[in-house]
């Protein structure tokens, strides 16, 4: 009802004309009024219709002028905005630069706490290659190498491993590394980091590589010894590269395969290995290693590899190397 009243008020002249026309028609049909009155009423109705038509045309023209003005103003405004939009959306625009910045940030993911172990475990699960560069390879021989081999065995797939650690025969680099590890946590419980411990850890990684190689026909392994130490550890698999430090509380970085920096780090690790001393791992076949290698077997193995043990290493020290290699424990568990 409210809508009807609003319509009547808006179109009052047309409504009056309609009512008048109906009234005159009824009166004319019933001969209740003279014909002259009917004719006069018809003229009045026609006048009202003409007035309504003129009013509608006037409204239409007013609206058309307003629409044209709005279109003109909009066109002028858009013309002014085009250069500004080009500065924002063009090839060198702010939007494109922001997109590139976001893309560059998304290339590298920062991992915290348990995310580091999860990322490494996921990388080990399906990889057919692993490249490592770090200190003495403690975590590598305890977790990475046996886990990668186990997954490769389950998939009946081959595994290629490249290892670069510090040279245990280079006393200078071993001293630098031991001093570095002591500086991280000088009051840490357990065996202190000394030159001898650093040597044992590196020898144990070489021994573990030879021991696994003799027990897996799926494994191809390359071991390099460096005279330079690094404070970072690089673990590169088929799916990503994870960069960590010795302190497990320090955030790690993950770069997935397909990102430009994955390839850059792959090249970096390759060139770094080329500049390091190669261990003739094929010579390990000359010495058969038992499931629990003996001290004599290990001494002959390192002699065959050109890595003669220091004279200060007695049978007890060699037995310690064997334990670190064959029964390695996760240093972060």
CSV table of C-alpha atoms in Angstrom, one decimal:
chain,number,residue,atom,x,y,z
A,1,UNK,CA,0.0,0.0,0.0
A,2,UNK,CA,2.8,2.4,0.8
A,3,UNK,CA,4.5,1.7,-2.6
A,4,UNK,CA,1.2,2.4,-4.3
A,5,UNK,CA,0.7,5.7,-2.5
A,6,UNK,CA,4.3,6.7,-3.4
A,7,UNK,CA,3.7,5.9,-7.0
A,8,UNK,CA,0.4,7.9,-7.1
A,9,UNK,CA,2.2,11.0,-5.6
A,10,UNK,CA,5.1,10.7,-8.0
A,11,UNK,CA,2.7,10.4,-11.1
A,12,UNK,CA,-0.2,12.6,-9.8
A,13,UNK,CA,-1.0,14.3,-13.1
A,14,UNK,CA,-1.1,11.0,-15.0
A,15,UNK,CA,-3.2,9.4,-12.2
A,16,UNK,CA,-5.7,12.4,-12.3
A,17,UNK,CA,-5.9,12.0,-16.1
A,18,UNK,CA,-6.6,8.3,-15.8
A,19,UNK,CA,-9.3,8.8,-13.2
A,20,UNK,CA,-10.9,11.6,-15.2
A,21,UNK,CA,-10.9,9.6,-18.4
A,22,UNK,CA,-12.5,6.6,-16.8
A,23,UNK,CA,-15.2,8.8,-15.1
A,24,UNK,CA,-16.1,10.6,-18.3
A,25,UNK,CA,-16.2,7.3,-20.2
A,26,UNK,CA,-18.7,5.9,-17.8
A,27,UNK,CA,-20.8,9.0,-17.8
A,28,UNK,CA,-20.8,9.2,-21.5
A,29,UNK,CA,-21.8,5.6,-21.9
A,30,UNK,CA,-24.7,6.1,-19.5
A,31,UNK,CA,-25.8,9.4,-21.1
A,32,UNK,CA,-25.7,11.0,-17.6
A,33,UNK,CA,-24.0,14.2,-19.0
A,34,UNK,CA,-24.3,16.1,-22.2
A,35,UNK,CA,-21.9,15.4,-25.2
A,36,UNK,CA,-20.3,18.8,-24.9
A,37,UNK,CA,-19.2,18.0,-21.3
A,38,UNK,CA,-17.8,14.7,-22.5
A,39,UNK,CA,-15.9,16.5,-25.3
A,40,UNK,CA,-14.5,19.1,-22.9
A,41,UNK,CA,-13.4,16.3,-20.5
A,42,UNK,CA,-11.6,14.5,-23.4
A,43,UNK,CA,-9.7,17.7,-24.2
A,44,UNK,CA,-8.8,18.1,-20.6
A,45,UNK,CA,-7.5,14.5,-20.5
A,46,UNK,CA,-5.5,15.0,-23.7
A,47,UNK,CA,-4.0,18.2,-22.1
A,48,UNK,CA,-3.0,16.2,-19.0
A,49,UNK,CA,-1.4,13.5,-21.2
A,50,UNK,CA,0.6,16.1,-23.2
A,51,UNK,CA,1.8,17.7,-20.0
A,52,UNK,CA,3.0,14.4,-18.7
A,53,UNK,CA,4.8,13.6,-22.0
A,54,UNK,CA,6.5,17.0,-21.9
A,55,UNK,CA,7.6,16.5,-18.3
A,56,UNK,CA,9.0,13.0,-19.1
A,57,UNK,CA,11.0,14.4,-22.0
A,58,UNK,CA,12.4,17.2,-19.8
A,59,UNK,CA,13.4,14.7,-17.2
A,60,UNK,CA,15.0,12.4,-19.8
A,61,UNK,CA,17.1,15.3,-21.3
A,62,UNK,CA,18.2,16.4,-17.8
A,63,UNK,CA,19.3,12.8,-17.0
A,64,UNK,CA,21.1,12.5,-20.3
A,65,UNK,CA,23.0,15.7,-19.6
A,66,UNK,CA,23.9,14.5,-16.2
A,67,UNK,CA,25.1,11.1,-17.5
A,68,UNK,CA,27.2,12.8,-20.2
A,69,UNK,CA,28.8,15.0,-17.6
A,70,UNK,CA,29.6,12.0,-15.4
A,71,UNK,CA,31.1,10.1,-18.4
A,72,UNK,CA,33.2,13.1,-19.3
A,73,UNK,CA,34.4,13.6,-15.8
A,74,UNK,CA,35.2,9.9,-15.5
A,75,UNK,CA,37.1,10.0,-18.8
A,76,UNK,CA,39.2,13.0,-17.7
A,77,UNK,CA,39.9,11.4,-14.4
A,78,UNK,CA,41.0,8.1,-16.0
A,79,UNK,CA,43.2,10.0,-18.4
A,80,UNK,CA,44.9,11.6,-15.4
A,81,UNK,CA,45.3,8.2,-13.7
A,82,UNK,CA,46.8,6.3,-16.7
A,83,UNK,CA,50.4,7.6,-16.1
A,84,UNK,CA,50.1,6.9,-12.4
A,85,UNK,CA,48.7,3.4,-13.1
A,86,UNK,CA,51.6,2.7,-15.5
A,87,UNK,CA,54.0,3.6,-12.8
A,88,UNK,CA,52.3,1.1,-10.5
A,89,UNK,CA,51.5,-1.8,-12.9
A,90,UNK,CA,54.1,-1.3,-15.7
A,91,UNK,CA,57.1,-3.6,-16.2
A,92,UNK,CA,59.2,-1.3,-13.9
A,93,UNK,CA,56.3,-0.4,-11.7
A,94,UNK,CA,56.0,-0.6,-8.0
A,95,UNK,CA,53.6,-3.6,-8.2
A,96,UNK,CA,56.0,-5.6,-10.3
A,97,UNK,CA,58.9,-4.7,-8.0
A,98,UNK,CA,56.8,-5.8,-5.0
A,99,UNK,CA,55.9,-9.0,-6.7
A,100,UNK,CA,59.6,-9.7,-7.4
A,101,UNK,CA,60.5,-9.0,-3.8
A,102,UNK,CA,57.9,-11.3,-2.5
A,103,UNK,CA,59.0,-14.0,-5.0
A,104,UNK,CA,62.6,-13.6,-3.9
A,105,UNK,CA,61.6,-13.9,-0.2
A,106,UNK,CA,59.5,-17.0,-0.9
A,107,UNK,CA,62.6,-18.7,-2.4
A,108,UNK,CA,64.0,-19.2,1.1
A,109,UNK,CA,62.0,-20.7,4.0
A,110,UNK,CA,63.2,-20.1,7.6
A,111,UNK,CA,62.9,-23.2,9.7
A,112,UNK,CA,62.7,-23.2,13.5
A,113,UNK,CA,63.1,-26.0,16.1
A,114,UNK,CA,61.5,-29.3,15.1
A,115,UNK,CA,60.8,-28.0,11.6
A,116,UNK,CA,64.5,-28.5,10.8
A,117,UNK,CA,64.4,-32.2,11.7
A,118,UNK,CA,61.1,-32.6,9.8
A,119,UNK,CA,62.5,-31.0,6.7
A,120,UNK,CA,65.6,-33.2,6.7
A,121,UNK,CA,63.5,-36.3,7.3
A,122,UNK,CA,61.2,-35.5,4.4
A,123,UNK,CA,64.2,-34.8,2.2
A,124,UNK,CA,65.7,-38.2,3.0
A,125,UNK,CA,62.5,-40.1,2.3
A,126,UNK,CA,62.5,-39.9,-1.5
A,127,UNK,CA,65.9,-38.7,-2.6
A,128,UNK,CA,68.3,-40.6,-4.8
A,129,UNK,CA,71.2,-38.2,-4.1
A,130,UNK,CA,72.7,-36.4,-1.1
A,131,UNK,CA,75.4,-33.9,-1.0
A,132,UNK,CA,76.9,-32.8,2.4
A,133,UNK,CA,79.4,-30.2,3.3
A,134,UNK,CA,80.1,-29.4,7.0
A,135,UNK,CA,82.5,-30.1,9.9
A,136,UNK,CA,83.1,-33.7,10.8
A,137,UNK,CA,79.8,-35.2,9.5
A,138,UNK,CA,78.6,-36.5,12.9
A,139,UNK,CA,74.8,-36.2,12.1
A,140,UNK,CA,75.5,-37.4,8.6
A,141,UNK,CA,76.9,-40.8,9.6
A,142,UNK,CA,74.5,-41.2,12.5
A,143,UNK,CA,71.2,-40.3,10.8
A,144,UNK,CA,71.4,-39.1,7.2
A,145,UNK,CA,73.4,-41.9,5.6
A,146,UNK,CA,71.7,-44.9,7.2
A,147,UNK,CA,68.3,-43.4,6.8
A,148,UNK,CA,68.8,-42.6,3.1
A,149,UNK,CA,70.1,-46.1,2.5
A,150,UNK,CA,67.1,-47.6,4.2
A,151,UNK,CA,64.7,-45.7,2.1
A,152,UNK,CA,66.6,-46.5,-1.1
A,153,UNK,CA,66.5,-50.2,-0.1
A,154,UNK,CA,62.7,-50.1,0.3
A,155,UNK,CA,62.3,-48.4,-3.1
A,156,UNK,CA,64.9,-50.7,-4.6
A,157,UNK,CA,66.6,-47.6,-5.9
A,158,UNK,CA,70.2,-46.4,-6.1
A,159,UNK,CA,71.7,-43.7,-3.9
A,160,UNK,CA,74.6,-41.3,-4.7
A,161,UNK,CA,76.2,-39.5,-1.8
A,162,UNK,CA,78.9,-36.8,-1.9
A,163,UNK,CA,80.6,-35.9,1.4
A,164,UNK,CA,83.0,-33.0,2.2
A,165,UNK,CA,84.3,-32.8,5.7
A,166,UNK,CA,87.5,-31.3,7.3
A,167,UNK,CA,90.7,-33.2,6.8
A,168,UNK,CA,91.6,-35.3,9.9
A,169,UNK,CA,95.2,-35.4,8.9
A,170,UNK,CA,95.4,-31.5,8.9
A,171,UNK,CA,96.1,-30.6,12.5
A,172,UNK,CA,95.7,-26.9,11.8
A,173,UNK,CA,92.1,-27.1,10.5
A,174,UNK,CA,91.2,-29.6,13.2
A,175,UNK,CA,92.5,-27.1,15.8
A,176,UNK,CA,90.4,-24.3,14.3
A,177,UNK,CA,87.3,-26.4,14.3
A,178,UNK,CA,87.8,-27.6,17.9
A,179,UNK,CA,88.3,-24.0,19.0
A,180,UNK,CA,85.1,-23.0,17.1
A,181,UNK,CA,83.0,-25.7,18.7
A,182,UNK,CA,84.3,-24.9,22.2
A,183,UNK,CA,83.3,-21.2,21.6
A,184,UNK,CA,79.7,-22.2,20.9
A,185,UNK,CA,79.1,-23.8,24.3
A,186,UNK,CA,82.2,-23.9,26.4
A,187,UNK,CA,80.4,-25.5,29.4
A,188,UNK,CA,78.6,-28.3,27.4
A,189,UNK,CA,78.5,-31.7,29.1
A,190,UNK,CA,80.2,-34.7,27.5
A,191,UNK,CA,83.4,-35.1,25.6
A,192,UNK,CA,85.1,-31.8,25.1
A,193,UNK,CA,86.0,-30.6,21.6
A,194,UNK,CA,89.8,-31.1,21.2
A,195,UNK,CA,92.0,-31.7,18.2
A,196,UNK,CA,92.0,-35.4,18.9
A,197,UNK,CA,88.2,-35.6,19.1
A,198,UNK,CA,87.9,-33.6,15.9
A,199,UNK,CA,90.2,-36.1,14.2
A,200,UNK,CA,88.3,-39.1,15.5
A,201,UNK,CA,85.0,-37.7,14.3
A,202,UNK,CA,86.3,-37.1,10.8
A,203,UNK,CA,88.0,-40.5,10.7
A,204,UNK,CA,84.7,-42.1,11.9
A,205,UNK,CA,82.8,-40.5,9.0
A,206,UNK,CA,85.3,-41.9,6.5
A,207,UNK,CA,85.1,-45.3,8.1
A,208,UNK,CA,81.3,-45.2,8.1
A,209,UNK,CA,81.3,-44.4,4.4
A,210,UNK,CA,83.5,-47.4,3.6
A,211,UNK,CA,81.5,-49.7,5.9
A,212,UNK,CA,78.2,-48.8,4.3
A,213,UNK,CA,79.7,-49.0,0.8
A,214,UNK,CA,80.7,-52.6,1.4
A,215,UNK,CA,77.2,-53.5,2.6
A,216,UNK,CA,75.1,-51.9,-0.1
A,217,UNK,CA,75.2,-52.5,-3.8
A,218,UNK,CA,72.9,-49.5,-4.3
A,219,UNK,CA,75.4,-47.0,-2.9
A,220,UNK,CA,77.8,-44.8,-4.8
A,221,UNK,CA,79.8,-42.5,-2.5
A,222,UNK,CA,82.4,-39.8,-2.9
A,223,UNK,CA,84.4,-38.5,0.1
A,224,UNK,CA,86.4,-35.3,0.1
A,225,UNK,CA,88.6,-33.8,2.8
A,226,UNK,CA,89.0,-30.0,3.1
A,227,UNK,CA,91.7,-27.9,4.6
A,228,UNK,CA,89.1,-25.2,5.2
A,229,UNK,CA,86.4,-25.3,7.8
A,230,UNK,CA,82.9,-23.9,7.5
A,231,UNK,CA,80.5,-22.8,10.2
A,232,UNK,CA,77.5,-23.9,8.1
A,233,UNK,CA,76.3,-27.4,7.2
A,234,UNK,CA,74.8,-27.9,3.7
A,235,UNK,CA,72.5,-30.9,3.1
A,236,UNK,CA,71.3,-31.0,-0.5
A,237,UNK,CA,68.9,-33.7,-1.7
A,238,UNK,CA,66.8,-34.2,-4.8
A,239,UNK,CA,64.0,-32.0,-3.4
A,240,UNK,CA,65.7,-29.2,-1.5
A,241,UNK,CA,68.8,-27.9,0.2
A,242,UNK,CA,68.8,-27.3,4.0
A,243,UNK,CA,71.4,-25.0,5.5
A,244,UNK,CA,72.0,-25.4,9.3
A,245,UNK,CA,74.6,-24.5,11.9
A,246,UNK,CA,76.1,-26.4,14.7
A,247,UNK,CA,73.8,-24.8,17.3
A,248,UNK,CA,70.4,-26.6,17.0
A,249,UNK,CA,68.7,-23.5,18.4
A,250,UNK,CA,69.8,-21.4,15.4
A,251,UNK,CA,67.1,-21.1,12.6
A,252,UNK,CA,67.8,-23.1,9.4
A,253,UNK,CA,67.2,-22.2,5.8
A,254,UNK,CA,65.4,-24.4,3.2
A,255,UNK,CA,65.4,-23.8,-0.5
A,256,UNK,CA,63.3,-26.1,-2.7
A,257,UNK,CA,64.3,-27.5,-6.0
A,258,UNK,CA,63.2,-25.3,-8.9
A,259,UNK,CA,64.3,-22.1,-7.1
A,260,UNK,CA,67.3,-20.5,-8.6
A,261,UNK,CA,69.4,-20.7,-5.4
A,262,UNK,CA,69.0,-24.5,-5.2
A,263,UNK,CA,71.0,-24.7,-8.4
A,264,UNK,CA,73.5,-22.1,-7.2
A,265,UNK,CA,74.2,-24.1,-4.0
A,266,UNK,CA,74.4,-27.3,-6.0
A,267,UNK,CA,77.2,-25.7,-8.1
A,268,UNK,CA,78.8,-24.2,-5.0
A,269,UNK,CA,79.0,-27.7,-3.3
A,270,UNK,CA,80.3,-29.3,-6.5
A,271,UNK,CA,83.1,-26.7,-6.9
A,272,UNK,CA,84.0,-26.9,-3.3
A,273,UNK,CA,84.5,-30.7,-3.5
A,274,UNK,CA,86.7,-30.2,-6.6
A,275,UNK,CA,89.0,-28.1,-4.5
A,276,UNK,CA,89.2,-30.6,-1.7
A,277,UNK,CA,91.3,-33.8,-1.4
A,278,UNK,CA,89.6,-36.9,-2.7
A,279,UNK,CA,89.7,-40.0,-0.6
A,280,UNK,CA,90.3,-43.0,-3.0
A,281,UNK,CA,87.2,-44.8,-1.7
A,282,UNK,CA,87.6,-47.6,-4.2
A,283,UNK,CA,90.7,-48.7,-2.3
A,284,UNK,CA,88.5,-49.7,0.6
A,285,UNK,CA,87.7,-52.9,-1.3
A,286,UNK,CA,91.2,-54.1,-0.4
A,287,UNK,CA,90.2,-54.5,3.2
A,288,UNK,CA,87.1,-56.5,4.2
A,289,UNK,CA,85.3,-54.9,7.1
A,290,UNK,CA,83.3,-57.1,9.5
A,291,UNK,CA,80.0,-56.1,10.9
A,292,UNK,CA,82.0,-55.0,13.9
A,293,UNK,CA,85.4,-54.0,12.3
A,294,UNK,CA,88.5,-54.9,14.3
A,295,UNK,CA,91.2,-52.4,15.2
A,296,UNK,CA,93.6,-54.1,12.8
A,297,UNK,CA,91.1,-53.9,9.9
A,298,UNK,CA,90.5,-50.3,10.5
A,299,UNK,CA,94.3,-49.5,10.6
A,300,UNK,CA,94.8,-51.3,7.3
A,301,UNK,CA,91.8,-49.6,5.8
A,302,UNK,CA,93.1,-46.1,6.6
A,303,UNK,CA,96.6,-47.1,5.3
A,304,UNK,CA,95.0,-48.2,2.0
A,305,UNK,CA,93.1,-44.9,1.8
A,306,UNK,CA,96.3,-42.9,2.4
A,307,UNK,CA,95.0,-41.6,5.7
A,308,UNK,CA,97.4,-43.1,8.2
A,309,UNK,CA,96.3,-42.7,11.7
A,310,UNK,CA,98.4,-40.5,14.1
A,311,UNK,CA,101.0,-42.4,16.1
A,312,UNK,CA,99.4,-41.2,19.3
A,313,UNK,CA,96.2,-43.2,18.4
A,314,UNK,CA,96.5,-46.5,20.2
A,315,UNK,CA,94.0,-49.4,20.1
A,316,UNK,CA,91.7,-47.6,22.5
A,317,UNK,CA,91.4,-44.5,20.2
A,318,UNK,CA,90.9,-46.7,17.2
A,319,UNK,CA,88.2,-48.6,19.0
A,320,UNK,CA,86.5,-45.3,19.8
A,321,UNK,CA,86.6,-44.4,16.1
A,322,UNK,CA,84.9,-47.7,15.3
A,323,UNK,CA,82.2,-47.1,17.8
A,324,UNK,CA,81.5,-43.6,16.4
A,325,UNK,CA,81.3,-45.0,12.9
A,326,UNK,CA,79.3,-48.2,13.3
A,327,UNK,CA,77.2,-47.4,16.4
A,328,UNK,CA,76.8,-43.6,15.8
A,329,UNK,CA,74.3,-41.8,17.8
A,330,UNK,CA,72.2,-38.8,16.9
A,331,UNK,CA,74.0,-35.9,18.6
A,332,UNK,CA,70.8,-33.9,18.9
A,333,UNK,CA,68.5,-36.6,20.3
